[in-house]
């Protein structure tokens, strides 16, 4: 995995893509509009929030992808989520893609749209209209342009999230914005991945589903799924290299895992990334559900904040998990140290373990039985600052 | 509903019950052992946590009630939950009821036991053994003795929770400890209700199930169900009055609702009680699920802390609720003021509403459709202090 400095401008590292990012005035003097365009309509796959309150841009993307799995461009805005905006919101999302289609001279159906920010407020369409014209004029294949786009999709994130992975003869690059809550309203995770590998739409969809399940869909920061969550991947084929599906899926998973870790590492007001390694479940899906359930517990995440090996709270959460867990099978290990076996206390050197946990990020292993299923789930600690921040009025 | 001063010693207000509460040394110099005894074995009903990690006392109570629905006494300890304690925990719970049975000269099966406090640590049985002897010797039918018992079951609660309701010729009294988290480990809600009405065991069970669903099972403070949650009702029949089932159920519901409100009002580090009035659901159960789901959201509860009429976060939570909700049907009212209709913003005087919410407790109405189902769910705000408190190591 590349470090961030090599990853800057990730979204234009694959051949066949141009990008732009700029401030059009939705937010105050910070970048808030990004455009990423392929040189032609290319195979595209996406996954979206399962919320029934899906925002207008999500609804529009779903419709467009049902009409065409070849896309030309994705337009992003930050600052307003265009969620809970009714018919006017859908009209505005359609106007955004139509404006991009006009600039790129392509059908509207080949343009996707992502929004993130405050919900319930209308988009300032005048600013967005002129922003789109300007962005189309600035489109460039440079790392700088790619990095501008990565910055323009941020909200309460403190830094851009980018990653580049090199396959055999092809490149995959990704950018994301975090599941940090958007003050004052909404978590949104957006990610765009571009590759110059030659990948047919159906294989791209399978690879994204597999990669997403093991990465972005395996993080849980505060249990709040957004109205706008979206992951899109575009494959230009410009490298002329056609990878095997297994290899490509593995690379794409690497990109998505790296973005997921960056998102959790920059979670709003969090101080630590905690990796939950769940094993012994009936299958991988059950293991992931168990990990996400544990990460839903305010009591567990408060104890992570305190660096407290409080295995009792994990046992308590497991006791009411939607996936049945037999407490007598449970083993819990903090940073490699057994604290609980068979669902009851196991002696450990508390002072030594606490000192270890105080150093920062740590891993908690949760064994729930003898089954073959395992999963890695990332979460962040719950902090007093998170509550203060999200308790403030806009 | 009686105010607290008239309610002190609630558990001995019905005829036929004696109580004691004292400090036996589990905690440092605060009351930690309570005994409540009926003059004879009397009809008893109970509801327990649904956690698969149910604590030893819960397992023992279930077994005893399966053997006999007539009980003589309930022994309580605070300070240690006797949860996640394995076979030793079960042995200790059995020893507690055997000691009470010996003192009262009744079969062990007629004694129930409740524990609350730190999990994973063994009970100090020497202290508990002599505490039980002392408590049995102190049993009294006075309000003072009842109030001592109500104090001895508390953990991080800041005050005793008691209520007395007068039916036509009979009395129902209840005491509870809160769902406030026990530092450092565990939420536990315990409640005991005594009445001198003449009620058969099967009617008592039906009345408790109905009362519990509309009261204690309709609160959600931090989504954390405990290993030890227990509600027990004992009916001595000493008044010789046999109430109609509907009237008795209504009175018992009043007792449980009052205790539920006291629990939420004393939730750990909370500053407000928020009443969620959900209506328009397919049925009452669905309405209650929706209310509890909304109260599970950290983002929603953080906005309650801020007194922020942030309807967007409620729409976001409804979008992913286990009970399907059509966002276009949603109306959200804070303190009687419409803020969202049809799932989108509805204009309101924000300054006036914020001033109203800042006064303290408030009600949020959530209309989810045109169905006949409704429910009232109580919750408390999520505060920075809650996280700090639960992030501290023991």
Tab-separated table of N, CA and C in Angstrom, chain B residues 101-249:
chain	number	residue	atom	x	y	z
B	101	UNK	N	-33.811	-18.718	52.656
B	101	UNK	CA	-34.824	-19.752	52.916
B	101	UNK	C	-34.674	-20.303	54.338
B	102	UNK	N	-33.427	-20.472	54.751
B	102	UNK	CA	-33.189	-20.968	56.107
B	102	UNK	C	-33.712	-19.974	57.141
B	103	UNK	N	-33.403	-18.679	56.932
B	103	UNK	CA	-33.861	-17.648	57.863
B	103	UNK	C	-35.380	-17.577	57.925
B	104	UNK	N	-36.058	-17.736	56.766
B	104	UNK	CA	-37.514	-17.572	56.719
B	104	UNK	C	-38.235	-18.906	56.869
B	105	UNK	N	-37.452	-19.974	56.947
B	105	UNK	CA	-38.025	-21.304	57.098
B	105	UNK	C	-39.003	-21.639	55.956
B	106	UNK	N	-38.497	-21.488	54.740
B	106	UNK	CA	-39.316	-21.799	53.562
B	106	UNK	C	-38.443	-22.541	52.551
B	107	UNK	N	-39.041	-23.182	51.550
B	107	UNK	CA	-38.227	-23.858	50.531
B	107	UNK	C	-37.399	-22.827	49.720
B	108	UNK	N	-36.197	-23.227	49.310
B	108	UNK	CA	-35.334	-22.344	48.510
B	108	UNK	C	-36.037	-21.868	47.239
B	109	UNK	N	-36.870	-22.730	46.660
B	109	UNK	CA	-37.540	-22.395	45.401
B	109	UNK	C	-38.444	-21.175	45.541
B	110	UNK	N	-38.792	-20.829	46.789
B	110	UNK	CA	-39.687	-19.684	46.999
B	110	UNK	C	-38.915	-18.375	47.187
B	111	UNK	N	-37.597	-18.422	46.975
B	111	UNK	CA	-36.792	-17.196	47.128
B	111	UNK	C	-36.184	-16.818	45.776
B	112	UNK	N	-36.257	-15.531	45.435
B	112	UNK	CA	-35.646	-15.013	44.204
B	112	UNK	C	-34.460	-14.133	44.573
B	113	UNK	N	-33.560	-13.916	43.607
B	113	UNK	CA	-32.354	-13.149	43.906
B	113	UNK	C	-32.043	-12.202	42.743
B	114	UNK	N	-31.612	-10.974	43.063
B	114	UNK	CA	-31.217	-9.979	42.068
B	114	UNK	C	-29.874	-9.382	42.479
B	115	UNK	N	-28.961	-9.260	41.512
B	115	UNK	CA	-27.670	-8.634	41.794
B	115	UNK	C	-27.420	-7.535	40.766
B	116	UNK	N	-26.654	-6.531	41.158
B	116	UNK	CA	-26.320	-5.441	40.239
B	116	UNK	C	-24.997	-4.832	40.658
B	117	UNK	N	-24.184	-4.474	39.660
B	117	UNK	CA	-22.892	-3.872	39.971
B	117	UNK	C	-21.858	-4.304	38.946
B	118	UNK	N	-20.630	-4.359	39.377
B	118	UNK	CA	-19.511	-4.740	38.504
B	118	UNK	C	-19.681	-6.181	38.042
B	119	UNK	N	-19.397	-6.450	36.784
B	119	UNK	CA	-19.497	-7.829	36.343
B	119	UNK	C	-18.115	-8.474	36.327
B	120	UNK	N	-18.118	-9.806	36.342
B	120	UNK	CA	-16.880	-10.565	36.190
B	120	UNK	C	-16.143	-10.813	37.487
B	121	UNK	N	-16.578	-10.182	38.572
B	121	UNK	CA	-15.919	-10.386	39.870
B	121	UNK	C	-16.806	-11.265	40.747
B	122	UNK	N	-16.211	-12.131	41.579
B	122	UNK	CA	-17.010	-13.010	42.429
B	122	UNK	C	-17.644	-12.240	43.583
B	123	UNK	N	-18.761	-12.757	44.085
B	123	UNK	CA	-19.406	-12.154	45.252
B	123	UNK	C	-18.589	-12.467	46.503
B	124	UNK	N	-18.475	-11.503	47.434
B	124	UNK	CA	-17.816	-11.766	48.735
B	124	UNK	C	-18.801	-12.491	49.651
B	125	UNK	N	-18.818	-13.812	49.578
B	125	UNK	CA	-19.889	-14.576	50.218
B	125	UNK	C	-19.888	-14.484	51.740
B	126	UNK	N	-18.719	-14.333	52.338
B	126	UNK	CA	-18.689	-14.206	53.801
B	126	UNK	C	-19.521	-13.010	54.257
B	127	UNK	N	-19.278	-11.878	53.591
B	127	UNK	CA	-20.017	-10.662	53.954
B	127	UNK	C	-21.508	-10.825	53.679
B	128	UNK	N	-21.826	-11.465	52.570
B	128	UNK	CA	-23.237	-11.620	52.197
B	128	UNK	C	-23.943	-12.563	53.163
B	129	UNK	N	-23.270	-13.632	53.570
B	129	UNK	CA	-23.873	-14.574	54.524
B	129	UNK	C	-24.280	-13.870	55.817
B	130	UNK	N	-23.363	-13.098	56.390
B	130	UNK	CA	-23.731	-12.441	57.656
B	130	UNK	C	-24.721	-11.308	57.389
B	131	UNK	N	-24.623	-10.686	56.202
B	131	UNK	CA	-25.594	-9.645	55.846
B	131	UNK	C	-27.007	-10.203	55.787
B	132	UNK	N	-27.160	-11.388	55.239
B	132	UNK	CA	-28.504	-11.979	55.136
B	132	UNK	C	-29.084	-12.276	56.525
B	133	UNK	N	-28.244	-12.797	57.406
B	133	UNK	CA	-28.721	-13.042	58.779
B	133	UNK	C	-29.231	-11.760	59.418
B	134	UNK	N	-28.406	-10.717	59.260
B	134	UNK	CA	-28.748	-9.423	59.858
B	134	UNK	C	-30.028	-8.852	59.242
B	135	UNK	N	-30.152	-8.964	57.926
B	135	UNK	CA	-31.332	-8.425	57.240
B	135	UNK	C	-32.585	-9.159	57.690
B	136	UNK	N	-32.497	-10.461	57.803
B	136	UNK	CA	-33.677	-11.232	58.229
B	136	UNK	C	-34.110	-10.803	59.626
B	137	UNK	N	-33.120	-10.515	60.484
B	137	UNK	CA	-33.442	-10.088	61.842
B	137	UNK	C	-34.066	-8.696	61.870
B	138	UNK	N	-33.748	-7.889	60.863
B	138	UNK	CA	-34.235	-6.494	60.842
B	138	UNK	C	-35.545	-6.315	60.089
B	139	UNK	N	-36.039	-7.352	59.442
B	139	UNK	CA	-37.238	-7.204	58.595
B	139	UNK	C	-38.358	-6.473	59.335
B	140	UNK	N	-38.933	-5.462	58.693
B	140	UNK	CA	-40.004	-4.689	59.316
B	140	UNK	C	-40.966	-4.194	58.256
B	141	UNK	N	-42.215	-3.952	58.678
B	141	UNK	CA	-43.244	-3.506	57.737
B	141	UNK	C	-43.332	-1.983	57.670
B	142	UNK	N	-42.355	-1.290	58.225
B	142	UNK	CA	-42.423	0.178	58.285
B	142	UNK	C	-41.965	0.820	56.975
B	143	UNK	N	-42.409	2.074	56.734
B	143	UNK	CA	-41.910	2.818	55.575
B	143	UNK	C	-40.390	2.988	55.634
B	144	UNK	N	-39.851	3.147	56.830
B	144	UNK	CA	-38.406	3.320	56.968
B	144	UNK	C	-37.674	2.085	56.437
B	145	UNK	N	-38.162	0.901	56.799
B	145	UNK	CA	-37.517	-0.333	56.345
B	145	UNK	C	-37.623	-0.470	54.826
B	146	UNK	N	-38.785	-0.104	54.282
B	146	UNK	CA	-38.956	-0.162	52.822
B	146	UNK	C	-38.015	0.789	52.113
B	147	UNK	N	-37.852	1.970	52.695
B	147	UNK	CA	-36.975	2.965	52.091
B	147	UNK	C	-35.509	2.523	52.185
B	148	UNK	N	-35.145	1.871	53.286
B	148	UNK	CA	-33.789	1.308	53.401
B	148	UNK	C	-33.522	0.310	52.274
B	149	UNK	N	-34.524	-0.527	51.992
B	149	UNK	CA	-34.360	-1.503	50.912
B	149	UNK	C	-34.166	-0.782	49.572
B	150	UNK	N	-34.973	0.273	49.338
B	150	UNK	CA	-34.878	1.010	48.065
B	150	UNK	C	-33.510	1.653	47.906
B	151	UNK	N	-32.898	2.043	49.006
B	151	UNK	CA	-31.565	2.647	48.937
B	151	UNK	C	-30.463	1.607	48.722
B	152	UNK	N	-30.688	0.396	49.240
B	152	UNK	CA	-29.629	-0.615	49.208
B	152	UNK	C	-29.448	-1.244	47.834
B	153	UNK	N	-30.410	-1.032	46.921
B	153	UNK	CA	-30.267	-1.635	45.588
B	153	UNK	C	-29.634	-0.667	44.584
B	154	UNK	N	-29.323	0.552	45.024
B	154	UNK	CA	-28.797	1.558	44.089
B	154	UNK	C	-27.327	1.306	43.759
B	155	UNK	N	-26.909	1.790	42.601
B	155	UNK	CA	-25.479	1.758	42.252
B	155	UNK	C	-25.031	3.185	41.936
B	156	UNK	N	-24.988	3.551	40.644
B	156	UNK	CA	-24.631	4.944	40.341
B	156	UNK	C	-25.853	5.852	40.330
B	157	UNK	N	-27.004	5.320	40.674
B	157	UNK	CA	-28.194	6.165	40.831
B	157	UNK	C	-27.875	7.268	41.846
B	158	UNK	N	-28.474	8.440	41.647
B	158	UNK	CA	-28.245	9.514	42.614
B	158	UNK	C	-29.339	9.575	43.666
B	159	UNK	N	-30.437	8.827	43.447
B	159	UNK	CA	-31.529	8.859	44.425
B	159	UNK	C	-32.372	7.595	44.306
B	160	UNK	N	-33.068	7.267	45.401
B	160	UNK	CA	-33.963	6.105	45.402
B	160	UNK	C	-35.141	6.362	44.473
B	161	UNK	N	-35.684	5.295	43.906
B	161	UNK	CA	-36.821	5.399	42.975
B	161	UNK	C	-37.974	4.585	43.559
B	162	UNK	N	-38.996	5.291	44.009
B	162	UNK	CA	-40.118	4.619	44.652
B	162	UNK	C	-41.424	5.256	44.198
B	163	UNK	N	-42.497	4.463	44.212
B	163	UNK	CA	-43.808	4.999	43.857
B	163	UNK	C	-44.882	4.158	44.523
B	164	UNK	N	-45.959	4.835	44.935
B	164	UNK	CA	-47.117	4.143	45.517
B	164	UNK	C	-48.361	4.577	44.762
B	165	UNK	N	-49.199	3.622	44.387
B	165	UNK	CA	-50.483	3.916	43.750
B	165	UNK	C	-51.572	3.224	44.558
B	166	UNK	N	-52.672	3.948	44.777
B	166	UNK	CA	-53.782	3.380	45.538
B	166	UNK	C	-54.902	2.956	44.606
B	167	UNK	N	-55.222	1.665	44.582
B	167	UNK	CA	-56.377	1.176	43.844
B	167	UNK	C	-57.604	1.235	44.735
B	168	UNK	N	-58.696	0.650	44.302
B	168	UNK	CA	-59.920	0.673	45.120
B	168	UNK	C	-59.827	-0.391	46.199
B	169	UNK	N	-59.283	-0.011	47.341
B	169	UNK	CA	-59.173	-0.944	48.461
B	169	UNK	C	-57.879	-1.716	48.511
B	170	UNK	N	-56.966	-1.420	47.594
B	170	UNK	CA	-55.670	-2.095	47.639
B	170	UNK	C	-54.574	-1.103	47.272
B	171	UNK	N	-53.346	-1.514	47.504
B	171	UNK	CA	-52.194	-0.641	47.278
B	171	UNK	C	-51.194	-1.370	46.370
B	172	UNK	N	-50.538	-0.617	45.480
B	172	UNK	CA	-49.401	-1.158	44.731
B	172	UNK	C	-48.218	-0.231	44.974
B	173	UNK	N	-47.095	-0.784	45.385
B	173	UNK	CA	-45.898	0.029	45.601
B	173	UNK	C	-44.730	-0.561	44.845
B	174	UNK	N	-43.835	0.285	44.368
B	174	UNK	CA	-42.693	-0.223	43.605
B	174	UNK	C	-41.416	0.503	43.946
B	175	UNK	N	-40.313	-0.227	43.815
B	175	UNK	CA	-38.999	0.409	43.929
B	175	UNK	C	-38.156	-0.070	42.751
B	176	UNK	N	-37.176	0.761	42.331
B	176	UNK	CA	-36.344	0.395	41.182
B	176	UNK	C	-34.965	0.994	41.349
B	177	UNK	N	-34.017	0.402	40.613
B	177	UNK	CA	-32.741	1.071	40.432
B	177	UNK	C	-32.551	1.318	38.949
B	178	UNK	N	-31.702	2.269	38.638
B	178	UNK	CA	-31.725	2.824	37.303
B	178	UNK	C	-30.917	2.080	36.274
B	179	UNK	N	-31.230	2.420	35.043
B	179	UNK	CA	-30.464	1.966	33.897
B	179	UNK	C	-29.204	2.817	33.746
B	180	UNK	N	-28.968	3.683	34.697
B	180	UNK	CA	-27.677	4.350	34.692
B	180	UNK	C	-26.603	3.279	34.751
B	181	UNK	N	-25.481	3.497	34.055
B	181	UNK	CA	-24.436	2.491	34.004
B	181	UNK	C	-23.782	2.367	35.363
B	182	UNK	N	-23.489	1.150	35.733
B	182	UNK	CA	-22.739	0.926	36.941
B	182	UNK	C	-21.264	1.061	36.610
B	183	UNK	N	-20.631	2.015	37.230
B	183	UNK	CA	-19.201	2.123	37.010
B	183	UNK	C	-18.526	0.905	37.617
B	184	UNK	N	-17.683	0.222	36.924
B	184	UNK	CA	-17.266	0.576	35.593
B	184	UNK	C	-17.892	-0.271	34.505
B	185	UNK	N	-18.938	-0.988	34.772
B	185	UNK	CA	-19.233	-2.054	33.833
B	185	UNK	C	-20.606	-2.096	33.195
B	186	UNK	N	-21.645	-1.886	33.888
B	186	UNK	CA	-22.869	-2.484	33.400
B	186	UNK	C	-24.109	-1.690	33.739
B	187	UNK	N	-24.996	-1.556	32.767
B	187	UNK	CA	-26.340	-1.075	33.036
B	187	UNK	C	-27.112	-2.191	33.697
B	188	UNK	N	-27.869	-1.886	34.701
B	188	UNK	CA	-28.842	-2.860	35.165
B	188	UNK	C	-30.055	-2.136	35.690
B	189	UNK	N	-31.196	-2.590	35.236
B	189	UNK	CA	-32.450	-2.085	35.748
B	189	UNK	C	-33.056	-3.195	36.592
B	190	UNK	N	-33.310	-2.904	37.856
B	190	UNK	CA	-34.005	-3.846	38.725
B	190	UNK	C	-35.246	-3.149	39.265
B	191	UNK	N	-36.354	-3.854	39.342
B	191	UNK	CA	-37.553	-3.281	39.966
B	191	UNK	C	-38.298	-4.381	40.697
B	192	UNK	N	-38.844	-4.003	41.830
B	192	UNK	CA	-39.706	-4.917	42.599
B	192	UNK	C	-40.993	-4.166	42.905
B	193	UNK	N	-42.121	-4.813	42.674
B	193	UNK	CA	-43.429	-4.227	42.959
B	193	UNK	C	-44.159	-5.163	43.908
B	194	UNK	N	-44.770	-4.584	44.931
B	194	UNK	CA	-45.584	-5.397	45.852
B	194	UNK	C	-47.003	-4.843	45.859
B	195	UNK	N	-47.968	-5.722	46.005
B	195	UNK	CA	-49.362	-5.274	46.132
B	195	UNK	C	-50.074	-6.189	47.105
B	196	UNK	N	-51.095	-5.635	47.764
B	196	UNK	CA	-51.911	-6.464	48.638
B	196	UNK	C	-53.223	-6.845	47.973
B	197	UNK	N	-53.359	-6.574	46.676
B	197	UNK	CA	-54.542	-7.032	45.941
B	197	UNK	C	-54.521	-8.558	45.865
B	198	UNK	N	-55.702	-9.122	45.699
B	198	UNK	CA	-55.817	-10.564	45.493
B	198	UNK	C	-55.725	-10.815	43.989
B	199	UNK	N	-54.606	-11.393	43.560
B	199	UNK	CA	-54.388	-11.591	42.126
B	199	UNK	C	-53.799	-12.984	41.924
B	200	UNK	N	-54.409	-13.767	41.061
B	200	UNK	CA	-53.879	-15.102	40.770
B	200	UNK	C	-52.605	-14.980	39.931
B	201	UNK	N	-51.723	-15.982	39.996
B	201	UNK	CA	-50.446	-15.887	39.293
B	201	UNK	C	-50.577	-15.625	37.785
B	202	UNK	N	-51.550	-16.260	37.120
B	202	UNK	CA	-51.624	-16.078	35.665
B	202	UNK	C	-52.061	-14.656	35.311
B	203	UNK	N	-53.005	-14.106	36.064
B	203	UNK	CA	-53.412	-12.717	35.824
B	203	UNK	C	-52.258	-11.766	36.154
B	204	UNK	N	-51.514	-12.097	37.186
B	204	UNK	CA	-50.381	-11.248	37.566
B	204	UNK	C	-49.342	-11.219	36.433
B	205	UNK	N	-49.103	-12.375	35.829
B	205	UNK	CA	-48.135	-12.451	34.729
B	205	UNK	C	-48.614	-11.644	33.530
B	206	UNK	N	-49.910	-11.768	33.194
B	206	UNK	CA	-50.444	-10.998	32.057
B	206	UNK	C	-50.368	-9.499	32.340
B	207	UNK	N	-50.743	-9.108	33.547
B	207	UNK	CA	-50.743	-7.678	33.890
B	207	UNK	C	-49.323	-7.116	33.838
B	208	UNK	N	-48.347	-7.899	34.337
B	208	UNK	CA	-46.968	-7.416	34.321
B	208	UNK	C	-46.441	-7.307	32.892
B	209	UNK	N	-46.754	-8.297	32.059
B	209	UNK	CA	-46.293	-8.237	30.660
B	209	UNK	C	-46.840	-6.984	29.987
B	210	UNK	N	-48.131	-6.702	30.198
B	210	UNK	CA	-48.751	-5.534	29.567
B	210	UNK	C	-48.160	-4.241	30.121
B	211	UNK	N	-47.996	-4.183	31.442
B	211	UNK	CA	-47.473	-2.961	32.071
B	211	UNK	C	-46.029	-2.713	31.637
B	212	UNK	N	-45.242	-3.773	31.608
B	212	UNK	CA	-43.831	-3.643	31.272
B	212	UNK	C	-43.638	-3.151	29.834
B	213	UNK	N	-44.457	-3.681	28.916
B	213	UNK	CA	-44.327	-3.289	27.502
B	213	UNK	C	-44.524	-1.791	27.328
B	214	UNK	N	-45.420	-1.224	28.117
B	214	UNK	CA	-45.750	0.196	27.945
B	214	UNK	C	-44.923	1.093	28.854
B	215	UNK	N	-43.983	0.554	29.599
B	215	UNK	CA	-43.272	1.402	30.561
B	215	UNK	C	-41.770	1.114	30.515
B	216	UNK	N	-41.345	0.115	31.278
B	216	UNK	CA	-39.913	-0.129	31.398
B	216	UNK	C	-39.330	-0.645	30.087
B	217	UNK	N	-40.136	-1.381	29.330
B	217	UNK	CA	-39.653	-1.853	28.034
B	217	UNK	C	-39.769	-0.789	26.955
B	218	UNK	N	-40.197	0.411	27.324
B	218	UNK	CA	-40.310	1.500	26.355
B	218	UNK	C	-39.370	2.644	26.723
B	219	UNK	N	-38.281	2.301	27.389
B	219	UNK	CA	-37.246	3.306	27.601
B	219	UNK	C	-35.971	2.814	26.930
B	220	UNK	N	-35.186	3.736	26.463
B	220	UNK	CA	-33.920	3.379	25.835
B	220	UNK	C	-32.947	4.491	26.152
B	221	UNK	N	-32.029	4.205	27.040
B	221	UNK	CA	-31.092	5.255	27.426
B	221	UNK	C	-29.834	5.186	26.574
B	222	UNK	N	-29.218	4.040	26.511
B	222	UNK	CA	-28.030	3.966	25.660
B	222	UNK	C	-27.951	2.666	24.868
B	223	UNK	N	-29.103	2.043	24.666
B	223	UNK	CA	-29.140	0.875	23.797
B	223	UNK	C	-28.512	-0.362	24.413
B	224	UNK	N	-28.041	-0.248	25.647
B	224	UNK	CA	-27.304	-1.360	26.251
B	224	UNK	C	-28.206	-2.157	27.192
B	225	UNK	N	-28.640	-3.342	26.743
B	225	UNK	CA	-29.425	-4.195	27.625
B	225	UNK	C	-28.482	-4.959	28.527
B	226	UNK	N	-28.855	-5.057	29.778
B	226	UNK	CA	-27.967	-5.646	30.763
B	226	UNK	C	-28.105	-7.150	30.839
B	227	UNK	N	-27.125	-7.753	31.495
B	227	UNK	CA	-27.149	-9.162	31.846
B	227	UNK	C	-28.081	-9.462	33.004
B	228	UNK	N	-28.523	-8.425	33.723
B	228	UNK	CA	-29.224	-8.626	34.994
B	228	UNK	C	-30.632	-8.039	35.067
B	229	UNK	N	-31.101	-7.369	34.024
B	229	UNK	CA	-32.403	-6.679	34.106
B	229	UNK	C	-33.523	-7.600	34.595
B	230	UNK	N	-34.244	-7.134	35.592
B	230	UNK	CA	-35.291	-7.952	36.225
B	230	UNK	C	-36.403	-7.065	36.768
B	231	UNK	N	-37.652	-7.449	36.547
B	231	UNK	CA	-38.799	-6.820	37.199
B	231	UNK	C	-39.619	-7.935	37.830
B	232	UNK	N	-39.903	-7.800	39.137
B	232	UNK	CA	-40.647	-8.825	39.873
B	232	UNK	C	-41.850	-8.169	40.537
B	233	UNK	N	-42.996	-8.851	40.518
B	233	UNK	CA	-44.158	-8.359	41.259
B	233	UNK	C	-44.687	-9.481	42.152
B	234	UNK	N	-44.985	-9.102	43.399
B	234	UNK	CA	-45.511	-10.037	44.397
B	234	UNK	C	-46.885	-9.530	44.844
B	235	UNK	N	-47.864	-10.423	44.926
B	235	UNK	CA	-49.223	-10.020	45.316
B	235	UNK	C	-49.639	-10.783	46.564
B	236	UNK	N	-49.699	-10.082	47.714
B	236	UNK	CA	-49.956	-10.767	48.987
B	236	UNK	C	-51.411	-11.128	49.196
B	237	UNK	N	-52.322	-10.394	48.564
B	237	UNK	CA	-53.751	-10.650	48.778
B	237	UNK	C	-54.257	-10.200	50.136
B	238	UNK	N	-53.380	-9.533	50.913
B	238	UNK	CA	-53.736	-9.197	52.293
B	238	UNK	C	-54.885	-8.206	52.403
B	239	UNK	N	-55.160	-7.458	51.339
B	239	UNK	CA	-56.281	-6.499	51.380
B	239	UNK	C	-57.620	-7.206	51.230
B	240	UNK	N	-57.594	-8.455	50.788
B	240	UNK	CA	-58.809	-9.238	50.511
B	240	UNK	C	-59.613	-8.663	49.338
B	241	UNK	N	-59.079	-7.644	48.656
B	241	UNK	CA	-59.785	-7.051	47.509
B	241	UNK	C	-59.280	-7.697	46.217
B	242	UNK	N	-60.210	-8.162	45.385
B	242	UNK	CA	-59.844	-8.815	44.129
B	242	UNK	C	-60.202	-7.894	42.971
B	243	UNK	N	-59.278	-7.121	42.443
B	243	UNK	CA	-59.618	-6.137	41.414
B	243	UNK	C	-59.884	-6.797	40.062
B	244	UNK	N	-60.644	-6.090	39.208
B	244	UNK	CA	-60.819	-6.536	37.823
B	244	UNK	C	-59.469	-6.451	37.125
B	245	UNK	N	-59.252	-7.328	36.152
B	245	UNK	CA	-57.936	-7.391	35.507
B	245	UNK	C	-57.586	-6.069	34.831
B	246	UNK	N	-58.563	-5.464	34.146
B	246	UNK	CA	-58.261	-4.229	33.413
B	246	UNK	C	-57.823	-3.122	34.370
B	247	UNK	N	-58.550	-2.993	35.461
B	247	UNK	CA	-58.225	-1.932	36.417
B	247	UNK	C	-56.858	-2.185	37.064
B	248	UNK	N	-56.603	-3.423	37.438
B	248	UNK	CA	-55.327	-3.740	38.073
B	248	UNK	C	-54.165	-3.507	37.106
B	249	UNK	N	-54.363	-3.941	35.853
B	249	UNK	CA	-53.311	-3.757	34.849
B	249	UNK	C	-53.009	-2.274	34.662
